[in-house]
mmCIF file of N, CA and C in Angstrom:
data_model
loop_
_atom_site.group_PDB
_atom_site.id
_atom_site.type_symbol
_atom_site.label_atom_id
_atom_site.label_comp_id
_atom_site.label_asym_id
_atom_site.label_seq_id
_atom_site.Cartn_x
_atom_site.Cartn_y
_atom_site.Cartn_z
ATOM 1 N N UNK A 1 -22.102 -20.767 -7.135
ATOM 2 C CA UNK A 1 -22.416 -19.586 -7.911
ATOM 3 C C UNK A 1 -23.930 -19.457 -8.107
ATOM 4 N N UNK A 2 -24.619 -20.596 -8.169
ATOM 5 C CA UNK A 2 -26.064 -20.555 -8.364
ATOM 6 C C UNK A 2 -26.758 -19.872 -7.187
ATOM 7 N N UNK A 3 -26.255 -20.099 -5.955
ATOM 8 C CA UNK A 3 -26.865 -19.460 -4.790
ATOM 9 C C UNK A 3 -26.749 -17.943 -4.874
ATOM 10 N N UNK A 4 -25.583 -17.465 -5.332
ATOM 11 C CA UNK A 4 -25.400 -16.022 -5.478
ATOM 12 C C UNK A 4 -26.338 -15.495 -6.558
ATOM 13 N N UNK A 5 -26.460 -16.234 -7.647
ATOM 14 C CA UNK A 5 -27.369 -15.835 -8.718
ATOM 15 C C UNK A 5 -28.809 -15.721 -8.241
ATOM 16 N N UNK A 6 -29.238 -16.681 -7.458
ATOM 17 C CA UNK A 6 -30.600 -16.639 -6.906
ATOM 18 C C UNK A 6 -30.764 -15.434 -5.991
ATOM 19 N N UNK A 7 -29.733 -15.151 -5.224
ATOM 20 C CA UNK A 7 -29.777 -14.013 -4.315
ATOM 21 C C UNK A 7 -29.845 -12.704 -5.111
ATOM 22 N N UNK A 8 -29.077 -12.619 -6.188
ATOM 23 C CA UNK A 8 -29.104 -11.427 -7.042
ATOM 24 C C UNK A 8 -30.516 -11.209 -7.580
ATOM 25 N N UNK A 9 -31.108 -12.254 -8.121
ATOM 26 C CA UNK A 9 -32.448 -12.143 -8.710
ATOM 27 C C UNK A 9 -33.486 -11.741 -7.655
ATOM 28 N N UNK A 10 -33.445 -12.369 -6.496
ATOM 29 C CA UNK A 10 -34.421 -12.055 -5.454
ATOM 30 C C UNK A 10 -34.316 -10.601 -5.010
ATOM 31 N N UNK A 11 -33.112 -10.142 -4.772
ATOM 32 C CA UNK A 11 -32.927 -8.770 -4.307
ATOM 33 C C UNK A 11 -33.278 -7.781 -5.407
ATOM 34 N N UNK A 12 -32.853 -8.080 -6.635
ATOM 35 C CA UNK A 12 -33.160 -7.199 -7.768
ATOM 36 C C UNK A 12 -34.671 -7.073 -7.941
ATOM 37 N N UNK A 13 -35.373 -8.184 -7.873
ATOM 38 C CA UNK A 13 -36.832 -8.154 -8.004
ATOM 39 C C UNK A 13 -37.490 -7.412 -6.852
ATOM 40 N N UNK A 14 -37.006 -7.644 -5.636
ATOM 41 C CA UNK A 14 -37.552 -6.956 -4.474
ATOM 42 C C UNK A 14 -37.402 -5.442 -4.598
ATOM 43 N N UNK A 15 -36.292 -5.013 -5.207
ATOM 44 C CA UNK A 15 -36.047 -3.582 -5.382
ATOM 45 C C UNK A 15 -36.737 -3.028 -6.618
ATOM 46 N N UNK A 16 -37.394 -3.889 -7.384
ATOM 47 C CA UNK A 16 -38.135 -3.442 -8.554
ATOM 48 C C UNK A 16 -37.258 -3.034 -9.730
ATOM 49 N N UNK A 17 -36.087 -3.636 -9.852
ATOM 50 C CA UNK A 17 -35.171 -3.330 -10.948
ATOM 51 C C UNK A 17 -35.318 -4.422 -12.011
ATOM 52 N N UNK A 18 -35.603 -4.019 -13.242
ATOM 53 C CA UNK A 18 -35.758 -5.009 -14.310
ATOM 54 C C UNK A 18 -34.409 -5.602 -14.684
ATOM 55 N N UNK A 19 -34.452 -6.777 -15.266
ATOM 56 C CA UNK A 19 -33.239 -7.449 -15.703
ATOM 57 C C UNK A 19 -32.482 -6.580 -16.707
ATOM 58 N N UNK A 20 -33.181 -6.058 -17.706
ATOM 59 C CA UNK A 20 -32.534 -5.244 -18.740
ATOM 60 C C UNK A 20 -31.929 -3.971 -18.155
ATOM 61 N N UNK A 21 -32.668 -3.302 -17.288
ATOM 62 C CA UNK A 21 -32.171 -2.056 -16.700
ATOM 63 C C UNK A 21 -30.937 -2.319 -15.849
ATOM 64 N N UNK A 22 -30.954 -3.394 -15.081
ATOM 65 C CA UNK A 22 -29.811 -3.662 -14.217
ATOM 66 C C UNK A 22 -28.603 -4.128 -15.023
ATOM 67 N N UNK A 23 -28.846 -4.901 -16.072
ATOM 68 C CA UNK A 23 -27.744 -5.312 -16.945
ATOM 69 C C UNK A 23 -27.076 -4.082 -17.558
ATOM 70 N N UNK A 24 -27.875 -3.112 -17.982
ATOM 71 C CA UNK A 24 -27.316 -1.869 -18.533
ATOM 72 C C UNK A 24 -26.472 -1.142 -17.492
ATOM 73 N N UNK A 25 -26.960 -1.066 -16.250
ATOM 74 C CA UNK A 25 -26.204 -0.413 -15.179
ATOM 75 C C UNK A 25 -24.865 -1.102 -14.937
ATOM 76 N N UNK A 26 -24.863 -2.421 -15.022
ATOM 77 C CA UNK A 26 -23.640 -3.191 -14.778
ATOM 78 C C UNK A 26 -22.700 -3.179 -15.980
ATOM 79 N N UNK A 27 -23.256 -2.815 -17.144
ATOM 80 C CA UNK A 27 -22.439 -2.844 -18.358
ATOM 81 C C UNK A 27 -22.267 -4.240 -18.925
ATOM 82 N N UNK A 28 -23.277 -5.084 -18.696
ATOM 83 C CA UNK A 28 -23.261 -6.443 -19.238
ATOM 84 C C UNK A 28 -24.544 -6.659 -20.032
ATOM 85 N N UNK A 29 -24.587 -7.727 -20.801
ATOM 86 C CA UNK A 29 -25.802 -8.025 -21.559
ATOM 87 C C UNK A 29 -26.863 -8.612 -20.632
ATOM 88 N N UNK A 30 -28.109 -8.463 -21.026
ATOM 89 C CA UNK A 30 -29.198 -9.043 -20.223
ATOM 90 C C UNK A 30 -29.113 -10.563 -20.226
ATOM 91 N N UNK A 31 -28.627 -11.143 -21.319
ATOM 92 C CA UNK A 31 -28.443 -12.593 -21.383
ATOM 93 C C UNK A 31 -27.409 -13.072 -20.375
ATOM 94 N N UNK A 32 -26.315 -12.309 -20.260
ATOM 95 C CA UNK A 32 -25.277 -12.668 -19.289
ATOM 96 C C UNK A 32 -25.837 -12.598 -17.868
ATOM 97 N N UNK A 33 -26.548 -11.499 -17.564
ATOM 98 C CA UNK A 33 -27.101 -11.350 -16.218
ATOM 99 C C UNK A 33 -28.111 -12.457 -15.930
ATOM 100 N N UNK A 34 -28.932 -12.791 -16.906
ATOM 101 C CA UNK A 34 -29.891 -13.883 -16.735
ATOM 102 C C UNK A 34 -29.165 -15.199 -16.467
ATOM 103 N N UNK A 35 -28.116 -15.468 -17.241
ATOM 104 C CA UNK A 35 -27.337 -16.697 -17.028
ATOM 105 C C UNK A 35 -26.664 -16.703 -15.664
ATOM 106 N N UNK A 36 -26.217 -15.552 -15.222
ATOM 107 C CA UNK A 36 -25.602 -15.447 -13.901
ATOM 108 C C UNK A 36 -26.638 -15.750 -12.816
ATOM 109 N N UNK A 37 -27.827 -15.180 -12.964
ATOM 110 C CA UNK A 37 -28.877 -15.386 -11.967
ATOM 111 C C UNK A 37 -29.364 -16.833 -11.914
ATOM 112 N N UNK A 38 -29.348 -17.513 -13.041
ATOM 113 C CA UNK A 38 -29.834 -18.892 -13.076
ATOM 114 C C UNK A 38 -28.726 -19.920 -12.866
ATOM 115 N N UNK A 39 -27.485 -19.440 -12.708
ATOM 116 C CA UNK A 39 -26.376 -20.349 -12.469
ATOM 117 C C UNK A 39 -25.847 -21.015 -13.721
ATOM 118 N N UNK A 40 -26.245 -20.514 -14.906
ATOM 119 C CA UNK A 40 -25.772 -21.107 -16.158
ATOM 120 C C UNK A 40 -24.376 -20.644 -16.529
ATOM 121 N N UNK A 41 -23.892 -19.601 -15.873
ATOM 122 C CA UNK A 41 -22.515 -19.166 -16.085
ATOM 123 C C UNK A 41 -21.795 -19.147 -14.751
ATOM 124 N N UNK A 42 -20.548 -19.522 -14.787
ATOM 125 C CA UNK A 42 -19.729 -19.544 -13.584
ATOM 126 C C UNK A 42 -18.698 -18.425 -13.600
ATOM 127 N N UNK A 43 -18.695 -17.641 -14.672
ATOM 128 C CA UNK A 43 -17.700 -16.582 -14.837
ATOM 129 C C UNK A 43 -18.264 -15.231 -14.435
ATOM 130 N N UNK A 44 -17.522 -14.547 -13.592
ATOM 131 C CA UNK A 44 -17.919 -13.195 -13.196
ATOM 132 C C UNK A 44 -16.644 -12.408 -12.940
ATOM 133 N N UNK A 45 -16.613 -11.204 -13.486
ATOM 134 C CA UNK A 45 -15.429 -10.378 -13.266
ATOM 135 C C UNK A 45 -15.511 -9.755 -11.879
ATOM 136 N N UNK A 46 -14.357 -9.424 -11.350
ATOM 137 C CA UNK A 46 -14.303 -8.814 -10.027
ATOM 138 C C UNK A 46 -15.057 -7.489 -10.008
ATOM 139 N N UNK A 47 -14.952 -6.711 -11.083
ATOM 140 C CA UNK A 47 -15.639 -5.414 -11.113
ATOM 141 C C UNK A 47 -17.156 -5.581 -11.067
ATOM 142 N N UNK A 48 -17.685 -6.584 -11.764
ATOM 143 C CA UNK A 48 -19.134 -6.840 -11.723
ATOM 144 C C UNK A 48 -19.534 -7.335 -10.339
ATOM 145 N N UNK A 49 -18.742 -8.214 -9.761
ATOM 146 C CA UNK A 49 -19.036 -8.717 -8.420
ATOM 147 C C UNK A 49 -19.028 -7.588 -7.396
ATOM 148 N N UNK A 50 -18.044 -6.704 -7.496
ATOM 149 C CA UNK A 50 -17.984 -5.564 -6.579
ATOM 150 C C UNK A 50 -19.193 -4.651 -6.750
ATOM 151 N N UNK A 51 -19.612 -4.417 -7.984
ATOM 152 C CA UNK A 51 -20.782 -3.577 -8.234
ATOM 153 C C UNK A 51 -22.052 -4.228 -7.690
ATOM 154 N N UNK A 52 -22.175 -5.538 -7.865
ATOM 155 C CA UNK A 52 -23.324 -6.263 -7.312
ATOM 156 C C UNK A 52 -23.350 -6.148 -5.802
ATOM 157 N N UNK A 53 -22.196 -6.318 -5.172
ATOM 158 C CA UNK A 53 -22.120 -6.204 -3.709
ATOM 159 C C UNK A 53 -22.537 -4.815 -3.258
ATOM 160 N N UNK A 54 -22.038 -3.812 -3.953
ATOM 161 C CA UNK A 54 -22.345 -2.426 -3.595
ATOM 162 C C UNK A 54 -23.834 -2.116 -3.790
ATOM 163 N N UNK A 55 -24.368 -2.503 -4.933
ATOM 164 C CA UNK A 55 -25.753 -2.176 -5.268
ATOM 165 C C UNK A 55 -26.776 -2.982 -4.483
ATOM 166 N N UNK A 56 -26.523 -4.261 -4.340
ATOM 167 C CA UNK A 56 -27.535 -5.165 -3.788
ATOM 168 C C UNK A 56 -27.216 -5.653 -2.384
ATOM 169 N N UNK A 57 -26.062 -5.268 -1.848
ATOM 170 C CA UNK A 57 -25.662 -5.710 -0.507
ATOM 171 C C UNK A 57 -25.715 -7.220 -0.369
ATOM 172 N N UNK A 58 -25.105 -7.880 -1.328
ATOM 173 C CA UNK A 58 -25.044 -9.337 -1.276
ATOM 174 C C UNK A 58 -24.245 -9.774 -0.069
ATOM 175 N N UNK A 59 -24.650 -10.856 0.518
ATOM 176 C CA UNK A 59 -23.899 -11.423 1.636
ATOM 177 C C UNK A 59 -23.268 -12.703 1.131
ATOM 178 N N UNK A 60 -21.941 -12.782 1.094
ATOM 179 C CA UNK A 60 -21.291 -14.009 0.638
ATOM 180 C C UNK A 60 -21.638 -15.184 1.538
ATOM 181 N N UNK A 61 -21.567 -16.355 0.990
ATOM 182 C CA UNK A 61 -21.858 -17.541 1.768
ATOM 183 C C UNK A 61 -20.624 -17.943 2.559
ATOM 184 N N UNK A 62 -20.691 -17.880 3.878
ATOM 185 C CA UNK A 62 -19.518 -18.119 4.718
ATOM 186 C C UNK A 62 -19.167 -19.592 4.832
ATOM 187 N N UNK A 63 -17.912 -19.819 5.188
ATOM 188 C CA UNK A 63 -17.433 -21.184 5.382
ATOM 189 C C UNK A 63 -17.940 -21.772 6.681
ATOM 190 N N UNK A 64 -18.045 -20.956 7.732
ATOM 191 C CA UNK A 64 -18.568 -21.447 9.006
ATOM 192 C C UNK A 64 -19.342 -20.336 9.704
ATOM 193 N N UNK A 65 -19.961 -20.666 10.823
ATOM 194 C CA UNK A 65 -20.856 -19.714 11.484
ATOM 195 C C UNK A 65 -20.118 -18.504 12.042
ATOM 196 N N UNK A 66 -18.864 -18.651 12.465
ATOM 197 C CA UNK A 66 -18.148 -17.493 12.980
ATOM 198 C C UNK A 66 -17.854 -16.503 11.854
ATOM 199 N N UNK A 67 -17.611 -17.010 10.644
ATOM 200 C CA UNK A 67 -17.442 -16.131 9.484
ATOM 201 C C UNK A 67 -18.740 -15.394 9.185
ATOM 202 N N UNK A 68 -19.859 -16.101 9.308
ATOM 203 C CA UNK A 68 -21.150 -15.481 9.028
ATOM 204 C C UNK A 68 -21.416 -14.338 10.008
ATOM 205 N N UNK A 69 -21.143 -14.564 11.273
ATOM 206 C CA UNK A 69 -21.351 -13.514 12.278
ATOM 207 C C UNK A 69 -20.484 -12.306 11.948
ATOM 208 N N UNK A 70 -19.224 -12.534 11.624
ATOM 209 C CA UNK A 70 -18.312 -11.433 11.292
ATOM 210 C C UNK A 70 -18.822 -10.668 10.068
ATOM 211 N N UNK A 71 -19.225 -11.385 9.027
ATOM 212 C CA UNK A 71 -19.702 -10.716 7.813
ATOM 213 C C UNK A 71 -20.973 -9.915 8.078
ATOM 214 N N UNK A 72 -21.860 -10.491 8.855
ATOM 215 C CA UNK A 72 -23.103 -9.781 9.150
ATOM 216 C C UNK A 72 -22.847 -8.557 10.010
ATOM 217 N N UNK A 73 -21.941 -8.676 10.978
ATOM 218 C CA UNK A 73 -21.590 -7.522 11.803
ATOM 219 C C UNK A 73 -20.916 -6.434 10.969
ATOM 220 N N UNK A 74 -20.060 -6.832 10.045
ATOM 221 C CA UNK A 74 -19.423 -5.860 9.158
ATOM 222 C C UNK A 74 -20.473 -5.143 8.308
ATOM 223 N N UNK A 75 -21.452 -5.890 7.821
ATOM 224 C CA UNK A 75 -22.519 -5.293 7.008
ATOM 225 C C UNK A 75 -23.352 -4.333 7.841
ATOM 226 N N UNK A 76 -23.710 -4.725 9.057
ATOM 227 C CA UNK A 76 -24.475 -3.856 9.950
ATOM 228 C C UNK A 76 -23.678 -2.589 10.261
ATOM 229 N N UNK A 77 -22.388 -2.736 10.478
ATOM 230 C CA UNK A 77 -21.516 -1.589 10.744
ATOM 231 C C UNK A 77 -21.582 -0.589 9.595
ATOM 232 N N UNK A 78 -21.460 -1.078 8.363
ATOM 233 C CA UNK A 78 -21.515 -0.194 7.190
ATOM 234 C C UNK A 78 -22.883 0.485 7.080
ATOM 235 N N UNK A 79 -23.938 -0.268 7.326
ATOM 236 C CA UNK A 79 -25.286 0.314 7.265
ATOM 237 C C UNK A 79 -25.473 1.388 8.331
ATOM 238 N N UNK A 80 -24.995 1.116 9.540
ATOM 239 C CA UNK A 80 -25.129 2.092 10.618
ATOM 240 C C UNK A 80 -24.307 3.349 10.353
ATOM 241 N N UNK A 81 -23.125 3.190 9.769
ATOM 242 C CA UNK A 81 -22.332 4.371 9.411
ATOM 243 C C UNK A 81 -23.076 5.248 8.413
ATOM 244 N N UNK A 82 -23.709 4.633 7.448
ATOM 245 C CA UNK A 82 -24.483 5.384 6.448
ATOM 246 C C UNK A 82 -25.681 6.050 7.098
ATOM 247 N N UNK A 83 -26.369 5.319 7.944
ATOM 248 C CA UNK A 83 -27.546 5.859 8.627
ATOM 249 C C UNK A 83 -27.172 6.984 9.587
ATOM 250 N N UNK A 84 -25.999 6.914 10.160
ATOM 251 C CA UNK A 84 -25.540 7.912 11.125
ATOM 252 C C UNK A 84 -25.561 9.325 10.531
ATOM 253 N N UNK A 85 -25.300 9.454 9.248
ATOM 254 C CA UNK A 85 -25.242 10.783 8.625
ATOM 255 C C UNK A 85 -26.613 11.449 8.543
ATOM 256 N N UNK A 86 -27.663 10.659 8.439
ATOM 257 C CA UNK A 86 -28.990 11.272 8.294
ATOM 258 C C UNK A 86 -29.906 11.037 9.486
ATOM 259 N N UNK A 87 -29.630 10.024 10.282
ATOM 260 C CA UNK A 87 -30.537 9.689 11.384
ATOM 261 C C UNK A 87 -29.761 9.128 12.570
ATOM 262 N N UNK A 88 -28.952 9.969 13.238
ATOM 263 C CA UNK A 88 -28.115 9.466 14.339
ATOM 264 C C UNK A 88 -28.921 8.909 15.508
ATOM 265 N N UNK A 89 -30.114 9.445 15.750
ATOM 266 C CA UNK A 89 -30.932 8.921 16.849
ATOM 267 C C UNK A 89 -31.387 7.489 16.574
ATOM 268 N N UNK A 90 -31.614 7.160 15.318
ATOM 269 C CA UNK A 90 -31.997 5.792 14.967
ATOM 270 C C UNK A 90 -30.826 4.840 15.210
ATOM 271 N N UNK A 91 -29.621 5.298 14.890
ATOM 272 C CA UNK A 91 -28.428 4.476 15.122
ATOM 273 C C UNK A 91 -28.267 4.207 16.612
ATOM 274 N N UNK A 92 -28.429 5.240 17.418
ATOM 275 C CA UNK A 92 -28.314 5.077 18.865
ATOM 276 C C UNK A 92 -29.354 4.073 19.380
ATOM 277 N N UNK A 93 -30.572 4.191 18.910
ATOM 278 C CA UNK A 93 -31.641 3.279 19.314
ATOM 279 C C UNK A 93 -31.307 1.835 18.929
ATOM 280 N N UNK A 94 -30.886 1.628 17.679
ATOM 281 C CA UNK A 94 -30.580 0.279 17.207
ATOM 282 C C UNK A 94 -29.413 -0.332 17.976
ATOM 283 N N UNK A 95 -28.382 0.450 18.214
ATOM 284 C CA UNK A 95 -27.241 -0.054 18.981
ATOM 285 C C UNK A 95 -27.639 -0.418 20.409
ATOM 286 N N UNK A 96 -28.441 0.440 21.030
ATOM 287 C CA UNK A 96 -28.893 0.162 22.397
ATOM 288 C C UNK A 96 -29.718 -1.116 22.437
ATOM 289 N N UNK A 97 -30.598 -1.310 21.443
ATOM 290 C CA UNK A 97 -31.411 -2.533 21.396
ATOM 291 C C UNK A 97 -30.536 -3.780 21.292
ATOM 292 N N UNK A 98 -29.546 -3.734 20.431
ATOM 293 C CA UNK A 98 -28.663 -4.890 20.261
ATOM 294 C C UNK A 98 -27.867 -5.146 21.536
ATOM 295 N N UNK A 99 -27.289 -4.096 22.106
ATOM 296 C CA UNK A 99 -26.484 -4.259 23.317
ATOM 297 C C UNK A 99 -27.318 -4.787 24.473
ATOM 298 N N UNK A 100 -28.460 -4.166 24.721
ATOM 299 C CA UNK A 100 -29.301 -4.590 25.837
ATOM 300 C C UNK A 100 -29.879 -5.978 25.605
ATOM 301 N N UNK A 101 -30.250 -6.265 24.370
ATOM 302 C CA UNK A 101 -30.776 -7.592 24.053
ATOM 303 C C UNK A 101 -29.735 -8.674 24.249
ATOM 304 N N UNK A 102 -28.525 -8.419 23.770
ATOM 305 C CA UNK A 102 -27.440 -9.396 23.922
ATOM 306 C C UNK A 102 -27.109 -9.610 25.389
ATOM 307 N N UNK A 103 -27.062 -8.519 26.160
ATOM 308 C CA UNK A 103 -26.779 -8.637 27.597
ATOM 309 C C UNK A 103 -27.874 -9.423 28.312
ATOM 310 N N UNK A 104 -29.120 -9.188 27.952
ATOM 311 C CA UNK A 104 -30.234 -9.899 28.587
ATOM 312 C C UNK A 104 -30.164 -11.392 28.286
ATOM 313 N N UNK A 105 -29.948 -11.739 27.015
ATOM 314 C CA UNK A 105 -29.849 -13.156 26.667
ATOM 315 C C UNK A 105 -28.649 -13.800 27.332
ATOM 316 N N UNK A 106 -27.535 -13.095 27.313
ATOM 317 C CA UNK A 106 -26.319 -13.636 27.901
ATOM 318 C C UNK A 106 -26.501 -13.881 29.394
ATOM 319 N N UNK A 107 -27.071 -12.926 30.104
ATOM 320 C CA UNK A 107 -27.247 -13.109 31.552
ATOM 321 C C UNK A 107 -28.237 -14.231 31.839
ATOM 322 N N UNK A 108 -29.259 -14.373 31.004
ATOM 323 C CA UNK A 108 -30.238 -15.440 31.199
ATOM 324 C C UNK A 108 -29.608 -16.817 30.977
ATOM 325 N N UNK A 109 -28.873 -16.956 29.893
ATOM 326 C CA UNK A 109 -28.323 -18.259 29.537
ATOM 327 C C UNK A 109 -27.069 -18.616 30.297
ATOM 328 N N UNK A 110 -26.379 -17.654 30.857
ATOM 329 C CA UNK A 110 -25.184 -17.993 31.630
ATOM 330 C C UNK A 110 -25.512 -18.174 33.115
ATOM 331 N N UNK A 111 -26.667 -17.673 33.557
ATOM 332 C CA UNK A 111 -26.993 -17.813 34.976
ATOM 333 C C UNK A 111 -27.912 -19.003 35.243
ATOM 334 N N UNK A 112 -28.620 -19.513 34.228
ATOM 335 C CA UNK A 112 -29.508 -20.634 34.463
ATOM 336 C C UNK A 112 -28.813 -21.936 34.121
ATOM 337 N N UNK A 113 -29.085 -22.994 34.890
ATOM 338 C CA UNK A 113 -28.464 -24.299 34.621
ATOM 339 C C UNK A 113 -28.985 -24.863 33.292
ATOM 340 N N UNK A 114 -28.132 -25.601 32.616
ATOM 341 C CA UNK A 114 -28.528 -26.177 31.311
ATOM 342 C C UNK A 114 -28.956 -27.592 31.426
#
């Protein structure tokens, strides 16, 4: 839980949201949010966790690397869907970069001896 708390604080600070303002948005006390960020509390309601995920795009800590890839791809998918509504050319560019980059690495590493 402490890792999630640290992640919440880092992202909140990066976005320039004060502890008090964000606690008000979440409907919790600033003391509770501070304790959550510092790992002093282990209790979090599902509704608060869902709001944190939505607002801050938290990435859960995966059990193994294949879970991490799936979670990151799911997050990228959601971001691209949102971006598609306002900037479809950017989505096309980003997808092409990922596809071409993956193909280039794959062809390089599968064709050369290890």
